[in-house]
Short mmCIF file of C-alpha atoms in Angstrom, two decimals:
data_model
loop_
_atom_site.label_atom_id
_atom_site.label_comp_id
_atom_site.label_asym_id
_atom_site.label_seq_id
_atom_site.Cartn_x
_atom_site.Cartn_y
_atom_site.Cartn_z
CA MET A 981 -0.01 0.63 -0.14
CA SER A 982 3.21 2.42 0.49
CA ILE A 983 4.28 1.50 -1.89
CA ILE A 984 1.46 2.34 -4.46
CA GLY A 985 0.46 5.24 -2.48
CA LEU A 986 4.04 6.81 -2.83
CA SER A 987 4.04 6.18 -6.73
CA LEU A 988 0.84 7.90 -7.05
CA THR A 989 1.68 10.90 -5.29
CA ILE A 990 4.67 11.06 -6.96
CA THR A 991 3.18 11.32 -10.35
CA PHE A 992 0.16 13.81 -8.73
CA GLN A 993 2.83 15.99 -7.54
CA ILE A 994 4.71 15.98 -10.50
CA ALA A 995 1.52 16.26 -13.20
CA THR A 996 -0.42 19.62 -10.87
CA ARG A 997 2.68 20.93 -10.06
CA LYS A 998 1.97 24.09 -11.87
CA SER A 999 -1.61 24.77 -10.17
CA ARG A 1000 0.18 24.21 -6.73
CA LYS A 1001 2.69 27.26 -7.30
CA THR A 1002 2.60 27.70 -3.41
CA ASN A 1003 3.26 23.56 -2.60
CA PRO A 1004 7.29 23.11 -2.51
CA THR A 1005 6.90 19.99 -4.53
CA VAL A 1006 10.33 18.79 -5.43
CA LEU A 1007 10.75 18.87 -1.34
CA LEU A 1008 8.13 16.30 -1.15
CA VAL A 1009 8.80 14.25 -4.69
CA SER A 1010 12.29 13.25 -3.59
CA VAL A 1011 10.58 12.54 -0.03
CA CYS A 1012 8.98 9.85 -1.77
CA VAL A 1013 11.35 8.87 -4.43
CA CYS A 1014 13.83 8.06 -0.88
CA LEU A 1015 11.07 6.21 0.96
CA LEU A 1016 9.51 4.48 -2.46
CA ILE A 1017 13.22 3.18 -3.40
CA PHE A 1018 13.69 2.66 0.19
CA THR A 1019 10.60 0.08 0.85
CA LEU A 1020 11.38 -2.04 -2.17
CA LEU A 1021 15.05 -2.37 -1.52
CA PHE A 1022 13.92 -2.98 1.77
CA MET A 1023 11.76 -6.06 0.48
CA LEU A 1024 13.49 -7.28 -2.13
CA GLY A 1025 17.07 -7.15 -1.16
CA VAL A 1026 17.22 -7.07 2.88
CA ASP A 1027 18.27 -10.35 3.38
CA ASN A 1028 21.82 -11.72 2.43
CA PRO A 1029 21.13 -14.94 0.35
CA HIS A 1030 24.83 -16.11 0.26
CA LYS A 1031 24.25 -15.86 4.35
CA GLN A 1032 26.77 -18.20 6.34
CA LEU A 1033 25.88 -19.12 9.75
CA ASP A 1034 26.78 -21.89 10.41
CA LYS A 1035 29.16 -21.83 13.39
CA PRO A 1036 31.10 -24.66 15.62
CA GLN A 1037 29.58 -24.60 19.08
CA ILE A 1038 31.83 -23.24 21.36
CA GLN A 1039 31.96 -24.61 25.24
CA GLU A 1040 30.67 -21.71 27.98
CA ASP A 1041 34.48 -22.55 29.17
CA ASN A 1042 36.20 -22.03 26.26
CA VAL A 1043 38.04 -18.80 25.31
CA LEU A 1044 38.06 -18.71 21.40
CA PRO A 1045 41.47 -16.08 20.72
CA PRO A 1046 41.17 -13.55 17.95
CA SER A 1047 43.63 -15.62 15.60
CA ASP A 1048 41.11 -18.33 15.21
CA THR A 1049 37.79 -16.22 13.86
CA HIS A 1050 37.35 -15.83 10.62
CA THR A 1051 35.24 -14.28 7.52
CA GLU A 1052 34.76 -14.99 4.13
CA ARG A 1053 35.92 -12.68 2.29
CA ASP A 1054 32.49 -10.10 0.35
CA ARG A 1055 30.71 -11.76 -2.12
CA GLY A 1056 27.54 -11.31 -3.64
CA PRO A 1057 24.88 -8.11 -4.14
CA CYS A 1058 25.12 -7.90 -0.24
CA THR A 1059 27.31 -4.71 0.27
CA ALA A 1060 25.93 -2.22 -2.21
CA VAL A 1061 22.35 -2.69 -0.94
CA ALA A 1062 23.80 -1.87 2.41
CA VAL A 1063 24.69 0.24 0.85
CA LEU A 1064 22.51 2.03 -0.85
CA LEU A 1065 19.38 1.27 1.64
CA GLN A 1066 21.89 3.99 3.83
CA TYR A 1067 21.58 6.04 1.07
CA PHE A 1068 18.33 6.50 0.48
CA LEU A 1069 17.23 6.19 4.60
CA LEU A 1070 19.72 8.93 5.88
CA GLY A 1071 17.98 10.46 2.40
CA THR A 1072 14.41 10.51 3.62
CA PHE A 1073 16.12 11.73 6.60
CA THR A 1074 17.28 14.25 4.63
CA TRP A 1075 14.56 15.62 2.57
CA ASN A 1076 11.97 15.09 5.33
CA THR A 1077 14.49 18.40 7.71
CA LEU A 1078 15.26 20.04 4.44
CA TYR A 1079 10.96 20.36 4.40
CA ALA A 1080 10.44 21.14 7.96
CA THR A 1081 13.41 23.86 7.21
CA ASN A 1082 11.18 24.88 3.99
CA VAL A 1083 8.37 25.70 6.27
CA PHE A 1084 10.16 27.79 9.23
CA LEU A 1085 10.95 30.07 6.81
CA MET A 1086 7.85 30.75 5.09
CA ILE A 1087 5.85 30.74 8.93
CA ARG A 1088 8.81 33.15 9.74
CA ASN A 1089 9.12 35.43 6.13
CA SER A 1090 5.07 35.04 6.01
CA LEU A 1091 6.02 33.76 2.38
CA ALA A 1092 3.47 32.08 0.00
CA THR A 1093 6.77 30.06 -1.82
CA SER A 1094 9.79 28.92 -1.16
CA PRO A 1095 13.24 31.73 -0.79
CA SER A 1096 15.32 32.20 -4.06
CA GLN A 1097 17.75 29.76 -4.63
CA PHE A 1098 16.51 27.23 -2.31
CA THR A 1099 15.94 24.73 -4.28
CA ALA A 1100 18.94 24.35 -5.48
CA TYR A 1101 20.36 24.35 -2.55
CA THR A 1102 17.82 21.58 -1.00
CA VAL A 1103 18.91 19.86 -3.72
CA ALA A 1104 22.85 19.79 -2.86
CA ILE A 1105 22.03 19.34 0.37
CA GLY A 1106 19.37 16.72 0.16
CA TRP A 1107 21.07 14.26 -2.00
CA GLY A 1108 24.80 15.32 -1.04
CA LEU A 1109 24.70 14.61 2.26
CA PRO A 1110 23.51 10.91 2.66
CA ALA A 1111 26.54 10.21 -0.53
CA VAL A 1112 29.08 11.73 1.96
CA VAL A 1113 27.53 10.08 5.08
CA VAL A 1114 27.70 6.57 3.84
CA ALA A 1115 31.29 7.13 2.66
CA LEU A 1116 33.18 7.88 5.45
CA THR A 1117 31.34 4.86 6.85
CA LEU A 1118 32.74 2.53 4.51
CA GLY A 1119 35.54 4.25 4.26
CA ILE A 1120 35.98 3.25 7.99
CA SER A 1121 34.36 0.22 8.48
CA TYR A 1122 34.67 -1.93 5.39
CA ARG A 1123 37.13 -4.03 4.42
CA VAL A 1124 36.82 -6.49 0.69
CA ASP A 1125 38.58 -9.19 3.73
CA ASP A 1126 35.95 -8.36 6.01
CA PRO A 1127 32.25 -6.58 5.13
CA LEU A 1128 31.18 -7.58 8.51
CA GLY A 1129 32.73 -4.49 10.61
CA TYR A 1130 30.25 -2.24 7.32
CA ARG A 1131 27.69 -4.54 7.29
CA GLN A 1132 25.35 -7.40 9.29
CA GLU A 1133 25.89 -11.63 7.25
CA GLU A 1134 21.75 -12.65 8.28
CA PHE A 1135 20.79 -9.23 6.89
CA CYS A 1136 22.24 -6.41 3.77
CA TRP A 1137 22.25 -3.22 6.78
CA LEU A 1138 24.87 -2.14 8.96
CA ALA A 1139 26.43 -4.12 11.33
CA ALA A 1140 25.00 -3.40 15.25
CA LEU A 1141 26.22 -5.78 17.48
CA ASP A 1142 29.89 -7.24 18.48
CA PRO A 1143 30.38 -11.71 18.19
CA LYS A 1144 28.98 -12.05 21.85
CA GLY A 1145 24.65 -10.32 20.26
CA ASN A 1146 25.43 -6.81 22.77
CA PHE A 1147 24.94 -4.06 21.10
CA ASP A 1148 28.49 -2.32 20.13
CA PHE A 1149 28.98 1.47 19.83
CA LYS A 1150 32.19 1.88 17.44
CA LEU A 1151 30.11 -0.36 14.52
CA PRO A 1152 27.83 2.18 12.08
CA MET A 1153 24.52 1.19 12.43
CA PHE A 1154 25.51 3.56 16.12
CA TRP A 1155 28.00 6.12 14.19
CA GLY A 1156 26.40 6.12 10.69
CA PHE A 1157 22.94 6.30 11.32
CA LEU A 1158 21.79 5.88 14.14
CA ILE A 1159 23.39 9.85 15.28
CA PRO A 1160 23.01 11.72 12.63
CA VAL A 1161 19.31 11.02 12.29
CA ALA A 1162 19.07 11.75 15.92
CA PHE A 1163 20.31 15.05 14.68
CA MET A 1164 18.15 15.64 11.92
CA LEU A 1165 14.06 13.36 14.44
CA MET A 1166 15.24 16.58 16.95
CA PHE A 1167 15.25 19.55 14.67
CA ASN A 1168 12.12 18.26 12.88
CA THR A 1169 10.38 18.15 16.46
CA VAL A 1170 11.28 21.65 17.11
CA MET A 1171 9.95 22.53 13.97
CA LEU A 1172 6.21 20.71 14.14
CA VAL A 1173 5.95 22.41 17.50
CA TYR A 1174 7.58 24.93 16.11
CA PHE A 1175 4.26 24.50 13.39
CA VAL A 1176 1.68 23.80 16.20
CA VAL A 1177 2.47 27.03 18.76
CA THR A 1178 2.54 29.73 15.44
CA THR A 1179 -0.71 27.40 13.96
CA CYS A 1180 -2.72 27.86 17.27
CA LYS A 1181 -1.73 31.43 18.01
CA THR A 1182 -5.19 33.15 17.14
CA ASN A 1183 -5.00 36.36 15.71
CA PRO A 1184 -7.61 38.40 15.61
CA HIS A 1185 -6.95 40.96 12.87
CA LEU A 1186 -6.85 37.71 10.03
CA THR A 1187 -9.97 36.40 8.96
CA SER A 1188 -8.09 33.04 8.51
CA THR A 1189 -7.00 32.65 11.51
CA ARG A 1190 -10.05 32.97 13.67
CA HIS A 1191 -12.45 30.63 11.17
CA THR A 1192 -9.74 27.97 11.15
CA SER A 1193 -11.26 25.00 12.70
CA MET A 1194 -9.80 22.58 15.20
CA LYS A 1195 -9.50 19.71 12.92
CA LYS A 1196 -8.07 21.43 10.28
CA LYS A 1197 -5.41 22.67 12.01
CA PHE A 1198 -4.72 19.10 14.39
CA LEU A 1199 -4.83 17.59 10.11
CA SER A 1200 -2.53 20.11 9.11
CA SER A 1201 -0.10 19.11 11.97
CA PHE A 1202 -0.51 15.75 11.71
CA SER A 1203 0.04 16.01 7.81
CA LEU A 1204 3.29 17.51 8.92
CA ALA A 1205 4.27 15.07 11.40
CA VAL A 1206 4.04 12.19 8.94
CA VAL A 1207 6.81 13.76 6.01
CA LEU A 1208 8.67 14.69 8.60
CA GLY A 1209 8.44 10.94 9.34
CA LEU A 1210 8.64 11.57 13.20
CA SER A 1211 7.41 7.82 13.68
CA TRP A 1212 10.83 6.73 14.03
CA ILE A 1213 11.29 8.23 17.03
CA LEU A 1214 9.45 4.56 18.04
CA GLY A 1215 12.80 3.21 17.26
CA TYR A 1216 14.99 5.61 19.75
CA LEU A 1217 12.45 4.53 22.21
CA LEU A 1218 12.82 0.69 21.77
CA LEU A 1219 16.20 1.11 22.65
CA ILE A 1220 16.50 2.49 26.27
CA THR A 1221 12.59 0.43 26.79
CA GLN A 1222 13.18 -1.71 29.93
CA ASN A 1223 9.56 -3.53 30.26
CA GLN A 1224 9.03 -5.79 27.79
CA THR A 1225 4.83 -4.75 27.73
CA MET A 1226 5.68 -1.49 26.87
CA TYR A 1227 8.25 -3.08 24.38
CA THR A 1228 6.06 -4.68 22.59
CA ILE A 1229 3.45 -1.79 22.16
CA LEU A 1230 6.62 0.61 21.01
CA ASN A 1231 7.21 -1.87 18.76
CA ILE A 1232 4.11 -2.94 17.45
CA SER A 1233 2.85 0.75 16.80
CA PHE A 1234 6.61 1.63 15.37
CA CYS A 1235 6.17 -0.95 12.90
CA VAL A 1236 3.20 -0.26 11.90
CA LEU A 1237 3.54 3.84 11.53
CA THR A 1238 6.63 3.11 9.54
CA THR A 1239 5.75 0.42 6.47
CA THR A 1240 2.17 2.91 6.40
CA GLN A 1241 4.51 6.33 5.75
CA GLY A 1242 3.78 5.84 2.65
CA LEU A 1243 -0.32 5.49 2.37
CA GLN A 1244 -0.58 8.11 5.12
CA ILE A 1245 1.64 10.71 2.60
CA PHE A 1246 -0.75 9.82 -0.13
CA ILE A 1247 -3.74 10.50 2.12
CA GLN A 1248 -2.26 14.23 3.71
CA PHE A 1249 -0.75 15.18 0.32
CA THR A 1250 -2.66 13.86 -3.08
CA ALA A 1251 -5.53 12.14 -1.31
CA ARG A 1252 -7.12 14.89 0.46
CA THR A 1253 -6.19 17.89 -1.53
CA ALA A 1254 -9.07 20.07 -3.81
CA ILE A 1255 -7.93 18.47 -6.88
CA VAL A 1256 -8.40 15.31 -6.42
CA LYS A 1257 -11.77 16.03 -4.45
CA LYS A 1258 -12.78 18.29 -7.58
CA LYS A 1259 -12.00 15.38 -9.84
CA MET A 1260 -13.70 13.08 -7.88
CA SER A 1261 -16.65 14.87 -7.15
CA SER A 1262 -16.86 15.31 -11.85
CA ALA A 1263 -16.61 11.90 -11.99
CA LEU A 1264 -19.12 10.89 -9.93
CA ASN A 1265 -21.87 13.24 -10.99
CA SER A 1266 -20.60 12.28 -15.31
CA VAL A 1267 -21.78 8.83 -14.54
CA SER A 1268 -25.65 8.29 -15.31
CA SER A 1269 -28.22 7.29 -12.91
CA ALA A 1270 -30.40 4.54 -13.24
CA GLY A 1271 -33.85 5.49 -14.18
CA ILE A 1272 -35.92 4.34 -10.79
CA PRO A 1273 -39.69 5.17 -12.04
CA LEU A 1274 -42.38 6.61 -9.47
CA HIS A 1275 -45.30 5.28 -8.32
CA THR A 1276 -48.36 6.89 -8.37
CA ARG A 1277 -52.26 5.90 -7.20
CA LYS A 1278 -55.67 7.08 -9.03
CA PHE A 1279 -58.47 7.57 -6.36
CA SER A 1280 -62.17 7.92 -6.21
CA LEU A 1281 -64.06 9.57 -3.88
CA TRP A 1282 -68.11 10.13 -3.36
CA ARG A 1283 -70.27 10.65 -0.85
CA ASP A 1284 -72.34 8.64 1.38
CA LYS A 1285 -75.86 9.80 1.03
CA ARG A 1286 -76.48 8.31 4.46
CA SER A 1287 -74.03 9.72 6.19
CA ASP A 1288 -72.59 12.57 4.41
CA ASN A 1289 -69.30 11.17 5.16
CA VAL A 1290 -65.44 11.33 2.10
CA GLU A 1291 -65.18 7.94 1.30
CA SER A 1292 -62.20 7.48 -0.68
CA TYR A 1293 -60.82 3.91 -1.91
CA THR A 1294 -57.90 2.39 -4.11
CA GLN A 1295 -58.56 1.99 -7.92
CA GLN A 1296 -56.04 0.95 -9.16
CA ASP A 1297 -51.95 1.03 -8.93
CA THR A 1298 -49.50 2.21 -12.04
CA ASP A 1299 -46.30 2.79 -12.94
CA LEU A 1300 -44.78 5.33 -14.92
CA SER A 1301 -41.81 7.96 -15.24
CA PHE A 1302 -43.15 10.61 -14.03
CA PRO A 1303 -45.96 11.25 -11.13
CA THR A 1304 -48.93 11.98 -12.09
CA CYS A 1305 -52.45 12.18 -10.52
CA SER A 1306 -55.90 12.42 -11.20
CA SER A 1307 -58.73 12.23 -9.07
CA GLN A 1308 -62.71 11.42 -9.74
CA THR A 1309 -65.53 12.88 -7.95
CA SER A 1310 -69.26 11.63 -8.35
CA ASN A 1311 -71.80 11.86 -6.04
#
């Protein structure tokens, strides 16, 4: 559903870019492109087809010296998939942060469009910053004869655990992904709070702020939170949660919200737009409705000479394509 939603959103944003001069098309399209490619790579290539997990069992009282450990040389596309996953996921958060920056500048400067030269800077930062981080990560941790310094063996993702299965802060998962994403999420959270506070302020001299309902304000804030990827904050809470029940709740919430992020973006930025609603209304009105015949009854009235009461009875039922009525009066 997210893949379909992201594809439709990209198509819609590009096709209607001229009629939405106030919408940051480049930013939203870039977010959707990065998230779409990451989702496809994750679904199709995160599992390592050449994984080698068969290792000899070591008794607890024995200590394996480092000289006896052996790691197979890198082979297969797993490292390439891990590199692309890291790049496009970092790219998604980078474009999220640029989107938040654009919203901040537009609110602060009361602009309907992005500042001049802003698009050029965003393109350079949005696609260049993730490439720099990935290049540094590869240069520091990757070796052909020891690829597990950069990635995992079972899954084509950044290395995170030491040989004993404990989280290792020296491995790329921490400093090559969690640290930069944490800074971007903190910035996005601050920008969301700023947006909510600014939106909820009511200026008596502005008609738009007086008549904006709380529902619209909530939907605007929720839409911004979705495109900023703030659901990933739950992933950081998972790292520090000790309670098993809370861990399960956070885990389920994190999986549901992150995997449906593309669908949420489609609903907020495509399905709910005025253009789509107008097109849907026109399509529904163009569909010819089926003709339903109307029923009418024919009555006769007469006066009863004994009681002077007016009596009526149904003489016949007829099927007509339009309503008619008739009456007959007799003494």
